[in-house]
Coordinates of C-alpha atoms in Angstrom, one line a residue:
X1 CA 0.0 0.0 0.0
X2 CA 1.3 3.8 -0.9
X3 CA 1.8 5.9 2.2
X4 CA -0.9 7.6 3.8
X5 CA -1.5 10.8 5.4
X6 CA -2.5 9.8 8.9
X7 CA -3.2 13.3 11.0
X8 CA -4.8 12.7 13.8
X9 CA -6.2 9.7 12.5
X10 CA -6.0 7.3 15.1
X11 CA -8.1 9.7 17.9
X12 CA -10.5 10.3 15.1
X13 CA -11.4 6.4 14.5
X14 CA -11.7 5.7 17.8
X15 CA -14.4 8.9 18.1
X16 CA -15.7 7.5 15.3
X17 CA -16.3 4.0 16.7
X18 CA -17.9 5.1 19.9
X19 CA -20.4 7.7 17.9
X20 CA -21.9 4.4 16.3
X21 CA -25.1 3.6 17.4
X22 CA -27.4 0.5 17.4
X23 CA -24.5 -1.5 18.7
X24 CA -25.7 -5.0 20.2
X25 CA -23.6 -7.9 21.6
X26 CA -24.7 -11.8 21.2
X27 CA -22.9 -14.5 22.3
X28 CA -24.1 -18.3 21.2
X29 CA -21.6 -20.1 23.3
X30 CA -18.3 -20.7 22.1
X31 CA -15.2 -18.9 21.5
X32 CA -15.2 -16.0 23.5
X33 CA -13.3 -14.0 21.5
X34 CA -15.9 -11.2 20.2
X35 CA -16.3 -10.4 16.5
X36 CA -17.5 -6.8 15.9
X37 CA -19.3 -6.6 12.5
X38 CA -20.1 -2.7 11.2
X39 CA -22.8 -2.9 9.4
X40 CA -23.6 0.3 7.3
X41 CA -27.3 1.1 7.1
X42 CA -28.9 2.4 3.9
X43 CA -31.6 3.6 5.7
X44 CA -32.7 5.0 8.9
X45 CA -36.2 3.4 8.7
X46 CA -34.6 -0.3 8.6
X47 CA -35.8 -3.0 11.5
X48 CA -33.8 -2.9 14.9
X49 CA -30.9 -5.7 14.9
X50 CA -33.2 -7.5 17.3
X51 CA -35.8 -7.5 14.5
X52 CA -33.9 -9.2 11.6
X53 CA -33.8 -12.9 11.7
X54 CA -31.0 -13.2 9.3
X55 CA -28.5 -11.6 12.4
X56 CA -30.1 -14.2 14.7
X57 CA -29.1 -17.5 12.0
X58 CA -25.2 -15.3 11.5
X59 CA -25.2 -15.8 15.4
X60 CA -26.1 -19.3 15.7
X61 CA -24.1 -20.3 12.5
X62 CA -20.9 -19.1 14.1
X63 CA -21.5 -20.6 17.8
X64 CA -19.5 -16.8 19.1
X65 CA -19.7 -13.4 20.4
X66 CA -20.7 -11.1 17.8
X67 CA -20.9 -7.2 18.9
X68 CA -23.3 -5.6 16.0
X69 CA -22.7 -2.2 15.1
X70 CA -24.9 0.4 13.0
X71 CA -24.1 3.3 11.0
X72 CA -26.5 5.6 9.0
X73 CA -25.1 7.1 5.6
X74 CA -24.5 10.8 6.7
X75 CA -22.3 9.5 9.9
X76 CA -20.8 6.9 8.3
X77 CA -19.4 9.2 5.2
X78 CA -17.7 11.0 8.1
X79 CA -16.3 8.0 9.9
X80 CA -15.0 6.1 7.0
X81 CA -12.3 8.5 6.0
X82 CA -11.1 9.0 9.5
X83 CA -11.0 4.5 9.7
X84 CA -9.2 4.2 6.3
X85 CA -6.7 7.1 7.3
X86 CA -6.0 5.0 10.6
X87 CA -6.2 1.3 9.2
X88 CA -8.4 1.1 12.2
X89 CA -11.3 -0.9 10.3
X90 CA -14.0 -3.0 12.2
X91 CA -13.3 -6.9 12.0
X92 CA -16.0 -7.3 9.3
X93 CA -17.4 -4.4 7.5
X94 CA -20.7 -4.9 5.5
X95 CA -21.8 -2.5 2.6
X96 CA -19.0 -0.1 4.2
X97 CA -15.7 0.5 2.3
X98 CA -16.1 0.2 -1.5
X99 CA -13.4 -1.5 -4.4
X100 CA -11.5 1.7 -4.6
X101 CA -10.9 2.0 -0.8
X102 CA -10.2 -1.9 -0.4
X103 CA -7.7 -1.4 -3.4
X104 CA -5.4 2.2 -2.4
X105 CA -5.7 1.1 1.4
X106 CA -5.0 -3.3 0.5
X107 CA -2.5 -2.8 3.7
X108 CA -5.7 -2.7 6.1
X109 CA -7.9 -5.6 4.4
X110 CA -7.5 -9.3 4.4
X111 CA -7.1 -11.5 1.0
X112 CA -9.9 -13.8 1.1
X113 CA -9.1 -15.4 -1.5
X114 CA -6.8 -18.3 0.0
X115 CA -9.7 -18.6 2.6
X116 CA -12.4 -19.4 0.1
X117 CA -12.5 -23.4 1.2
X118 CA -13.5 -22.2 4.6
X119 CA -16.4 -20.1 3.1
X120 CA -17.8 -22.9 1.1
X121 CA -20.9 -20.4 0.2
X122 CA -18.6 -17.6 -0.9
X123 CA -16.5 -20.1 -2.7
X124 CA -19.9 -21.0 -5.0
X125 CA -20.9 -18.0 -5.5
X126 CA -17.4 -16.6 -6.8
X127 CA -17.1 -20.1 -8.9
X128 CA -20.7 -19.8 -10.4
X129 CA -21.2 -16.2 -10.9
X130 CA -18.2 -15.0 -13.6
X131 CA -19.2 -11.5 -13.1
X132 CA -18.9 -11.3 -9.5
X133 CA -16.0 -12.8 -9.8
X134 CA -14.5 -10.3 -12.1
X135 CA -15.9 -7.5 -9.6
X136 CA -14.3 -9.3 -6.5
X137 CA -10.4 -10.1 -8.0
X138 CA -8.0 -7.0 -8.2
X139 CA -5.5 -6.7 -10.7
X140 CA -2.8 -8.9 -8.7
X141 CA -5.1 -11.9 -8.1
X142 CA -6.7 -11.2 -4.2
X143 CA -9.9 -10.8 -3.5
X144 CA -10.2 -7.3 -0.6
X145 CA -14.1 -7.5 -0.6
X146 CA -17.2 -9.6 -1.9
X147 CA -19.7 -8.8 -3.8
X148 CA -23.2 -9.1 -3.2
X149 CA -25.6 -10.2 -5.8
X150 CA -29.7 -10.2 -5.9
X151 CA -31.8 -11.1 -8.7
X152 CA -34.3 -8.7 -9.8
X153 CA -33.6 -8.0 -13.5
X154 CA -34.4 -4.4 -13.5
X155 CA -31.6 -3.1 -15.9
X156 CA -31.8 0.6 -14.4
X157 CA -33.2 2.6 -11.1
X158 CA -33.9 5.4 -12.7
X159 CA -37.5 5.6 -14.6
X160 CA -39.6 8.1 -15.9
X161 CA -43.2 8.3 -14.8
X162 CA -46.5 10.2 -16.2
X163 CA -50.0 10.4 -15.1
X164 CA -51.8 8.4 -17.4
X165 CA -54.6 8.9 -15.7
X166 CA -54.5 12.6 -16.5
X167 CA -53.7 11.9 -20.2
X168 CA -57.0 9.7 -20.5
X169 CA -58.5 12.6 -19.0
X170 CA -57.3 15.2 -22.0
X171 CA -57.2 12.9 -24.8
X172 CA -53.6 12.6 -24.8
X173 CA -51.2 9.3 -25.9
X174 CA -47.4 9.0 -24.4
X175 CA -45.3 11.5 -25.7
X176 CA -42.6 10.2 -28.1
X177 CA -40.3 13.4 -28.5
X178 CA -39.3 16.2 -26.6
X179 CA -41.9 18.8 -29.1
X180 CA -44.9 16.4 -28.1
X181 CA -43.8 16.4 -24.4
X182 CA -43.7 20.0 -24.7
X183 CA -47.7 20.2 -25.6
X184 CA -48.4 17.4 -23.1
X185 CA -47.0 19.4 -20.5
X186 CA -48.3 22.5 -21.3
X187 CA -51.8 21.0 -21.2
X188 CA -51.3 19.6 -17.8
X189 CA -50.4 23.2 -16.8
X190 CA -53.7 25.1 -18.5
X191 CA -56.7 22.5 -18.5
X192 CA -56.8 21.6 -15.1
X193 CA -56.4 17.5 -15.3
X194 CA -56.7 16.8 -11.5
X195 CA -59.9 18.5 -11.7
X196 CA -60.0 20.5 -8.5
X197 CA -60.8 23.7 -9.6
X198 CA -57.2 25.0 -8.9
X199 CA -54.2 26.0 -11.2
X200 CA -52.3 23.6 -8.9
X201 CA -50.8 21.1 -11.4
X202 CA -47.2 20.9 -11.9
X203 CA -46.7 19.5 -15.4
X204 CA -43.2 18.2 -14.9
X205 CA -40.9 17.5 -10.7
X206 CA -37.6 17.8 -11.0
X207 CA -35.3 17.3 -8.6
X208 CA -32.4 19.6 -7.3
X209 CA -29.1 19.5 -9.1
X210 CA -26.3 18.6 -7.1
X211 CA -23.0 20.1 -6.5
X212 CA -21.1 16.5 -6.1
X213 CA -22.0 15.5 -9.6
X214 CA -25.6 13.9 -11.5
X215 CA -27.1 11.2 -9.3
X216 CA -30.5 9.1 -9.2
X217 CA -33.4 11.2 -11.0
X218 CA -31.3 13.4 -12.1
X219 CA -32.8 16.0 -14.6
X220 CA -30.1 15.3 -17.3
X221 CA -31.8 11.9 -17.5
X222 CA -33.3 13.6 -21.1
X223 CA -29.1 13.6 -21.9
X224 CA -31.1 9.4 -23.1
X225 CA -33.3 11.4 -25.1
X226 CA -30.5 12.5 -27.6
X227 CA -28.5 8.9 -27.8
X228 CA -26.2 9.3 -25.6
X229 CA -26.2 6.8 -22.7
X230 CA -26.3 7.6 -19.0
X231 CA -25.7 5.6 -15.7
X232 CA -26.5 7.7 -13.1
X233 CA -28.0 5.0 -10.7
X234 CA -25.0 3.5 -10.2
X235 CA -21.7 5.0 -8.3
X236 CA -20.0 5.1 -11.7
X237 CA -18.2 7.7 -13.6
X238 CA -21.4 8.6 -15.4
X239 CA -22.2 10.7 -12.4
X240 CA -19.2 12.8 -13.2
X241 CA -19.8 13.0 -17.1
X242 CA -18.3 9.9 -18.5
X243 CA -19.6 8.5 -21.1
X244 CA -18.3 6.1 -23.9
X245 CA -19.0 6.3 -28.0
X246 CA -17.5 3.9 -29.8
X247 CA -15.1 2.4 -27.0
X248 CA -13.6 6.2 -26.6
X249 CA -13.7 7.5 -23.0
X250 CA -15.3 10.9 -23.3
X251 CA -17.0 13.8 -21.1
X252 CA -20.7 15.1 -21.8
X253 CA -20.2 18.2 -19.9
X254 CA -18.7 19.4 -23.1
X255 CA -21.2 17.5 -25.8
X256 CA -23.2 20.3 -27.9
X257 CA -26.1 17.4 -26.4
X258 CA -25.6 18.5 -23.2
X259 CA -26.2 21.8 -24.5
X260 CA -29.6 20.3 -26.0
X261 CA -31.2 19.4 -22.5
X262 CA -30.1 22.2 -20.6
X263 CA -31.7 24.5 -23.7
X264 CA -35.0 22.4 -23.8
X265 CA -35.0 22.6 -19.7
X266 CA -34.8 26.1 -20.1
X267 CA -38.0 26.3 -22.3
X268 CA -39.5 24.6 -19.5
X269 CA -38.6 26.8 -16.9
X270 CA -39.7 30.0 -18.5
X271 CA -42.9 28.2 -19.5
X272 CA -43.2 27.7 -15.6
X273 CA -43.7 23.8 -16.5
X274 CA -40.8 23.0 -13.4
X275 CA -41.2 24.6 -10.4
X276 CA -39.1 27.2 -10.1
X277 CA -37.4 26.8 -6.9
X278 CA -37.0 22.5 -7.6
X279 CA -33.5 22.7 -9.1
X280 CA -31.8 24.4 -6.0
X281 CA -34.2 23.1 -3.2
X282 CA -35.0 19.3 -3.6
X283 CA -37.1 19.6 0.3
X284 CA -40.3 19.7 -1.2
X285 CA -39.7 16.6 -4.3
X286 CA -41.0 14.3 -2.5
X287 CA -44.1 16.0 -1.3
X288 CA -45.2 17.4 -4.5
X289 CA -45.1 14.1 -5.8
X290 CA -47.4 12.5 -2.8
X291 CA -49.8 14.6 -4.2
X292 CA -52.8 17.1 -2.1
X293 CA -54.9 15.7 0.3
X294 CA -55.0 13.1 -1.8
X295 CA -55.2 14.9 -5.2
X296 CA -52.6 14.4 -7.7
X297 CA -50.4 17.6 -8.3
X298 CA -47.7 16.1 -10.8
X299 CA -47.5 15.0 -14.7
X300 CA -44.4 13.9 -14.9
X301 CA -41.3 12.9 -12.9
X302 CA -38.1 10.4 -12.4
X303 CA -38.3 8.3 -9.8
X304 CA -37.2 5.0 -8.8
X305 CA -40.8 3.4 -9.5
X306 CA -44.3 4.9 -9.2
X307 CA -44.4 4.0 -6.0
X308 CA -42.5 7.4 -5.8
X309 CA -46.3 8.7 -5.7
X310 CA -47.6 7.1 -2.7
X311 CA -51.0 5.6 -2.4
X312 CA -51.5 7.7 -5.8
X313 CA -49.5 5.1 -7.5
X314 CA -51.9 3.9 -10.0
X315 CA -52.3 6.8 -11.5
X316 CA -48.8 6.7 -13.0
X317 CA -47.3 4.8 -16.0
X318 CA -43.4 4.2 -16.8
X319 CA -42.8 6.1 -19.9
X320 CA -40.1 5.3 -22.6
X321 CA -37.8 8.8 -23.0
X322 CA -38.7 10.8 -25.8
X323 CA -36.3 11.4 -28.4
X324 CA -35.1 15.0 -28.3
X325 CA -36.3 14.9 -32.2
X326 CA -37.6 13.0 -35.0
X327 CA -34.8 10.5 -36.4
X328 CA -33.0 10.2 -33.1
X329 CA -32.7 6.6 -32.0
X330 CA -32.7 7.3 -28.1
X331 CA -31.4 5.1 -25.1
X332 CA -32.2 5.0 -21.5
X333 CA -30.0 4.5 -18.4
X334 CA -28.6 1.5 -18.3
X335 CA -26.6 -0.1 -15.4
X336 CA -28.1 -3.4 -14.6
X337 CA -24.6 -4.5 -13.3
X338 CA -24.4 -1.9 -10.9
X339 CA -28.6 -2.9 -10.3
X340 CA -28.0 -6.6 -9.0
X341 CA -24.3 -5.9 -7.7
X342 CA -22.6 -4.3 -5.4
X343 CA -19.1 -4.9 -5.1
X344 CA -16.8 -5.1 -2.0
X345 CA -20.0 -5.5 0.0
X346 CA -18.3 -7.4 2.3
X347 CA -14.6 -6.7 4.0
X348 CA -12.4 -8.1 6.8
X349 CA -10.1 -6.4 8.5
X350 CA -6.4 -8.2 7.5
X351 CA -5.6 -7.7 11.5
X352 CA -8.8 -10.2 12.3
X353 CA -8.0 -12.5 10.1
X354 CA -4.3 -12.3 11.3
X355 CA -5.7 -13.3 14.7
X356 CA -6.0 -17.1 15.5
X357 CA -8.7 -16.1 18.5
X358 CA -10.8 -14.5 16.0
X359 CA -10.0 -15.8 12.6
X360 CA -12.0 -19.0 12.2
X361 CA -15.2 -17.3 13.9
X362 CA -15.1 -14.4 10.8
X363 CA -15.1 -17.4 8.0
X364 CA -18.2 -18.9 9.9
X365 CA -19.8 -15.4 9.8
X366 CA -18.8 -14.8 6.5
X367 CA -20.3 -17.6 5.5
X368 CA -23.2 -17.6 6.7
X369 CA -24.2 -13.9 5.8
X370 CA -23.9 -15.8 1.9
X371 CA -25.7 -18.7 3.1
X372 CA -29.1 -19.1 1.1
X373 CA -32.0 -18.1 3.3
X374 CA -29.9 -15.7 4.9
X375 CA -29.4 -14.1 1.7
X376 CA -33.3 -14.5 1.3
X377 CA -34.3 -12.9 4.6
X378 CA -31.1 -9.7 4.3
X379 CA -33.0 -8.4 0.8
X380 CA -36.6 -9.6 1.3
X381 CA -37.5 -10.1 5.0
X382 CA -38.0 -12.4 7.9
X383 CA -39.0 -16.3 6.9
X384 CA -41.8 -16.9 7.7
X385 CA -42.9 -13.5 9.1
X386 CA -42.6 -11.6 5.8
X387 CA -41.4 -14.4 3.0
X388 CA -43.0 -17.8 2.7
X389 CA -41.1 -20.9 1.6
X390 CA -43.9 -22.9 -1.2
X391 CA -41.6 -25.5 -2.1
X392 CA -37.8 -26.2 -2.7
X393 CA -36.7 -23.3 -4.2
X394 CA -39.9 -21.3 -4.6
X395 CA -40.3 -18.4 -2.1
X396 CA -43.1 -15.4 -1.8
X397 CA -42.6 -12.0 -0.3
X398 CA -46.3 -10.8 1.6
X399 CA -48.0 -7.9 0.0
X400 CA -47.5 -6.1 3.8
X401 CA -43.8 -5.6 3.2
X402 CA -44.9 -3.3 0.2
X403 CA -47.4 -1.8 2.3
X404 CA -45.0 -1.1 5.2
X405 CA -42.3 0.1 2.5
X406 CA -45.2 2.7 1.5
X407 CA -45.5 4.1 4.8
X408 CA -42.2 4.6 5.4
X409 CA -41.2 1.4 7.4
X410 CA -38.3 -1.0 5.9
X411 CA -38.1 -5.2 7.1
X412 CA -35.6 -5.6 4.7
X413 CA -32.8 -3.4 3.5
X414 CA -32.3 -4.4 0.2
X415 CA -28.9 -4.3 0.4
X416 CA -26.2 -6.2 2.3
X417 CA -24.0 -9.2 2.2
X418 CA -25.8 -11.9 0.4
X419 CA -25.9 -14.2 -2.9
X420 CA -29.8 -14.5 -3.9
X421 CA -29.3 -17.8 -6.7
X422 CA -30.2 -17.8 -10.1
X423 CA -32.1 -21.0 -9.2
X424 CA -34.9 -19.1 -6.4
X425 CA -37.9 -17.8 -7.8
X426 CA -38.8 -15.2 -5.1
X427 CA -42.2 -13.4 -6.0
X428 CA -42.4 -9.8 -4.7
X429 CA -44.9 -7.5 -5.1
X430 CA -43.0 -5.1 -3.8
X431 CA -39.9 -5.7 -6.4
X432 CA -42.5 -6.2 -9.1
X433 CA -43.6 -2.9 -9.3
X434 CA -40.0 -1.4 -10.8
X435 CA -39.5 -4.7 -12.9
X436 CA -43.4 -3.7 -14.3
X437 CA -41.8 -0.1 -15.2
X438 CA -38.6 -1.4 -16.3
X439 CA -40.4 -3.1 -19.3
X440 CA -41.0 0.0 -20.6
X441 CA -37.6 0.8 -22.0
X442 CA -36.9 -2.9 -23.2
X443 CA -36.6 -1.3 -26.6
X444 CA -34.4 1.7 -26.1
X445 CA -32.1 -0.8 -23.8
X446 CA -32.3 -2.8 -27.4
X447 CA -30.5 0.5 -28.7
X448 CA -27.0 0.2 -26.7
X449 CA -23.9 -1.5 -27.6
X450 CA -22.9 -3.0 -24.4
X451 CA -19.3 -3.3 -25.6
X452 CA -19.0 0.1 -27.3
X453 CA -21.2 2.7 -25.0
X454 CA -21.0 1.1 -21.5
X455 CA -18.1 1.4 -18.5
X456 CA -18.8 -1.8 -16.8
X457 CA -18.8 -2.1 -13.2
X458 CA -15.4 -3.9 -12.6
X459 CA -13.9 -0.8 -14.5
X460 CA -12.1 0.7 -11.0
X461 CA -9.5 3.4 -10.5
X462 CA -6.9 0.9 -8.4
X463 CA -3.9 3.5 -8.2
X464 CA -3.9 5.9 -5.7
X465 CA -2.3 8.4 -7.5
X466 CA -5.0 8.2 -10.3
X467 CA -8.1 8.5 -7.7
X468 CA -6.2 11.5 -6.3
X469 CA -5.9 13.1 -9.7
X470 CA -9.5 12.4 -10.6
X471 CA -11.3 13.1 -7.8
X472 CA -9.8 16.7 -7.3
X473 CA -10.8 17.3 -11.3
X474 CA -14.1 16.5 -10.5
X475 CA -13.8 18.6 -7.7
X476 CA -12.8 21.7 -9.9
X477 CA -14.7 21.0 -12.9
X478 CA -18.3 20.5 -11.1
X479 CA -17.4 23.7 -9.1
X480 CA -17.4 25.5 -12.1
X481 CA -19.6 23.3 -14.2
X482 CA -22.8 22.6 -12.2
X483 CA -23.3 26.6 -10.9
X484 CA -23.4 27.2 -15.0
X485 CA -26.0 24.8 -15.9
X486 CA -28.3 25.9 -13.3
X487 CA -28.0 29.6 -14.2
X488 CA -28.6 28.2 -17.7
X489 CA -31.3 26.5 -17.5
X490 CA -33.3 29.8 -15.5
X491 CA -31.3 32.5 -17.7
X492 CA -30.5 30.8 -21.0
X493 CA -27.1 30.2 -22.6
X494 CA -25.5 32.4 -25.6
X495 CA -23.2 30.8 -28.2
X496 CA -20.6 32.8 -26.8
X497 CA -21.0 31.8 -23.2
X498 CA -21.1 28.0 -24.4
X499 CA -17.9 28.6 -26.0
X500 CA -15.9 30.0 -22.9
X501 CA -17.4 27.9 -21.1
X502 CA -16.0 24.6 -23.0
X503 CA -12.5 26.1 -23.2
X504 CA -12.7 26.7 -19.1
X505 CA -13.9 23.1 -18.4
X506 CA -11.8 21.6 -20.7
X507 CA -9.1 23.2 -18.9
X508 CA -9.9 22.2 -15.7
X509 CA -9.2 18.3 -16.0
X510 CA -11.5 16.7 -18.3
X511 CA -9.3 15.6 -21.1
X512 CA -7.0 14.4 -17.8
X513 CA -9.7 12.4 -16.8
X514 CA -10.6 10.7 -20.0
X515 CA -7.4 9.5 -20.6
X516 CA -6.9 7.6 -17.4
X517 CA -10.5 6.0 -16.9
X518 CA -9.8 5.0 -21.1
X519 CA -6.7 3.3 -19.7
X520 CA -8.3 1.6 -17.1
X521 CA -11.3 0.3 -19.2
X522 CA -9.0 -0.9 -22.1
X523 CA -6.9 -2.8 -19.4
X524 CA -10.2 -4.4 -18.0
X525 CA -11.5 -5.3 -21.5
X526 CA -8.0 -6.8 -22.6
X527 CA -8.3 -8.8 -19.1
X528 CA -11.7 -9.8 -19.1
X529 CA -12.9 -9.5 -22.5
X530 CA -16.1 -7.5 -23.9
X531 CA -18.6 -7.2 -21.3
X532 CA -21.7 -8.8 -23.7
X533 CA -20.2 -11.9 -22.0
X534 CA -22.1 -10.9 -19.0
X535 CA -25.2 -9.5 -20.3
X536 CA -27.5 -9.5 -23.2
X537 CA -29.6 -6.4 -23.3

């Protein structure tokens, strides 16, 4: 491992460690040597420790003393810097340190690859499963993290939604290009669809742009419209502007198509079809899309499914994107890798699994978190309280789960530690709702070449120095980038400001950054090979 600046790292960690909360201690018998397993919750509504049976079959697997520790996101994205700077990293980490961290800071986290035959479970799933184990092996052969793997074959987490039931209402089909969308929107705006009497309707809910880069239901989702292929839900370099064409590593922050959506957003915005206030306040998204006192207020929106409207659900559709013009063959965000995987989702700390009084305890826990009903019950729920077993590999997840999910309340996380095999048919309402709206965009997933437009998932910055360099481009470029697009899309752009304004980015790191994620994702397709070998869209 390169050398790391380490100031004040070690009292940091600790502080860390005793801010976590939702800590819990087991002990099964056995070894008394206590196991402490970090586990880092996506979300603060998720059942108590106590709640989750999968923690109760980890304990009794291993036959030890297990202290449990939770983390919410905001926390743990201040703690995690201060661990990695110390190398003081919890004996088992779960959805905590990603394949970059695992890869500049290898000095803190164990090889499990010449453990495998003690994980029998992991050992499948990394023998069955050729992308996961592409995602888990580094350059040099060990493996710092595993992978975690569901099944639910939604190829993207981003969707966009319309009322339907306000189109039926006006007369209206699904609009097909950005001109059509347009007129759609502008009637949802002036003939009163939701039929209360009020000029209350907001035709199209955006969400706020962000500073650190384009996430989930981002606005620049319409960049699809124009044939050029985002990622955003996923934690790739999309977020940052990447893109591929034709194998070539490029940046859309410069693309005249770029210039396209932010022009047709700022038709919208002086049209008053966006709120006004949406793309630098994202506090009242959600609301606006829960609707009035049970009265819908929005046409159209991105969202993860339309459950992102509450109990007015039904009123929504998933739409295909429009094409930003006639003769444009558009595409829609695609990152089904990143949708079923997540890699390093499991870590051990190389100092555990140094220790004989601890060592043989983490492969027992380890394997067990991949064990099959454990994997079940992490990403769907408790067996039998929430999933029932109908027969050897046949499994169904109750309707309440959905309805709990709906009112804020989370039995399962979703996310984790766990293999869910190819061979379980788990039925889900409350998955099938985004596979349902997933079908929409089967053809304009048809539209992408895999091997020519896509940065696959095992694609990973592994040298310090290159994250360094990357990450403080980004750093410069969306500082001067994002504050632009937002004054564009209110104000309007001129040929001239476009023009500085792609010789100041440019300058900033872009064509820096290019260059080394195309080096790393020629070296992974020489490695690995094209990445149709995984998937068939």
């Amino acid at each position: 491992m390169k050398a790391h600046t380490r100031i004040n790292a070690v009292i940091s960690a600790l502080a860390a460690l005793a801010l976590i909360a939702g800590c819990g201690t087991s002990n099964a018998g056995g070894n008394n040597s206590t196991i402490e397993v970090l586990y880092a919750s996506p979300t603060p509504q998720l059942s108590a420790f106590k709640d989750l049976d999968w923690v109760s079959r980890v304990e009794k697997a291993c036959g030890c003393t297990i202290k449990w520790s939770r983390v919410e996101g905001n926390a743990w994205g201040q703690q995690r810097p201060a661990m990695l700077n110390s190398g003081t990293v919890p004996d088992i980490t779960i959805r905590g340190f990603g394949a970059a961290d695992t890869r500049q800071f290898s000095d803190f986290f164990a090889d499990l690859a010449p453990h495998l035959d003690d994980m029998p479970n992991v050992k499948e799933f990394l023998t069955e499963d050729k992308l996961a184990k592409a995602i888990a092996t580094s350059e040099d052969g060990t493996i710092l993290g595993i992978p975690s793997k569901h099944t639910v074959p939604n190829q993207s987490g981003d969707h966009m939604m319309i009322n339907k039931t306000w189109l039926d209402k006006l007369g209206l089909e699904i609009p097909t290009t950005w001109n059509e969308l347009l007129d759609v929107l502008k009637a949802f705006k002036t003939q009163d669809p939701n039929g209360n009497g009020k000029a209350d309707e907001i035709p199209m809910n955006v969400t706020k742009i962000n500073t650190d880069g384009f996430g989930w239901y981002s606005p620049m989702l319409l960049l699809n419209s124009t044939g050029l292929l985002t990622s955003f839900s996923s934690s790739g370099p999309s977020q940052q502007g990447i893109y591929l064409e034709d194998g070539t590593v490029k940046n859309f922050l410069t693309d005249e198509r770029y210039r396209q959506v932010i022009e047709y957003y700022h038709t919208l915005y002086e049209d008053q079809l966006i709120p006004q206030d949406a793309l630098t306040d994202d506090t009242k998204t959600d609301a606006r899309n829960g609707g009035d006192n049970g009265t819908a207020i929005v046409g159209v929106a991105f969202g993860w499914d339309t459950s992102a409207f509450g109990t007015l659900a039904d009123e929504y559709v998933a739409m295909p994107v429009p094409a930003s013009e006639d003769g444009v063959t558009p595409v829609w965000d695609w990152n089904a890798d990143y949708q079923q995987y997540n890699p390093a989702r499991l870590t051990v700390s190389k100092a555990a699994a140094n220790d004989s009084a601890k060592s043989a305890n983490i492969w027992k826990i380890v394997n067990a978190l991949y064990d099959r009903e454990t994997s079940i019950e992490q990403f769907y729920g408790n067996i039998p309280e929430y999933v029932t077993k109908d027969g050897d590999h046949q499994y169904t997840q109750s309707e309440k789960v959905f309805d709990l999910t709906k009112q804020g309340q989370r039995v399962a996380a979703h996310d984790g530690a766990y293999w869910l095999r190819p061979d379980d048919t788990i039925t889900s309402p409350e998955m099938q709702s985004v596979i349902n709206d997933d079908k929409a965009y089967d053809e304009q997933y048809a539209n992408i070449d895999l091997d020519a437009q896509y940065m696959p998932i095992y694609v990973i910055l592994s040298d310090a120095t290159d994250q360094v360099t990357v990450s403080n481009n980004n750093t410069q470029i969306l500082d001067y980038a994002i504050p632009k697009l937002a004054s564009w899309i209110a104000k309007g752009v001129t040929d001239a400001q476009w023009d500085e304004y792609v010789k100041q980015v440019t300058g900033l790191g872009i064509d820096e950054n290019n260059a080394i994620w195309q080096k790393y994702y020629d070296k992974a397709k020489s490695e690995i090979g094209d990445f149709s070998q995984f998937y068939k869209n």
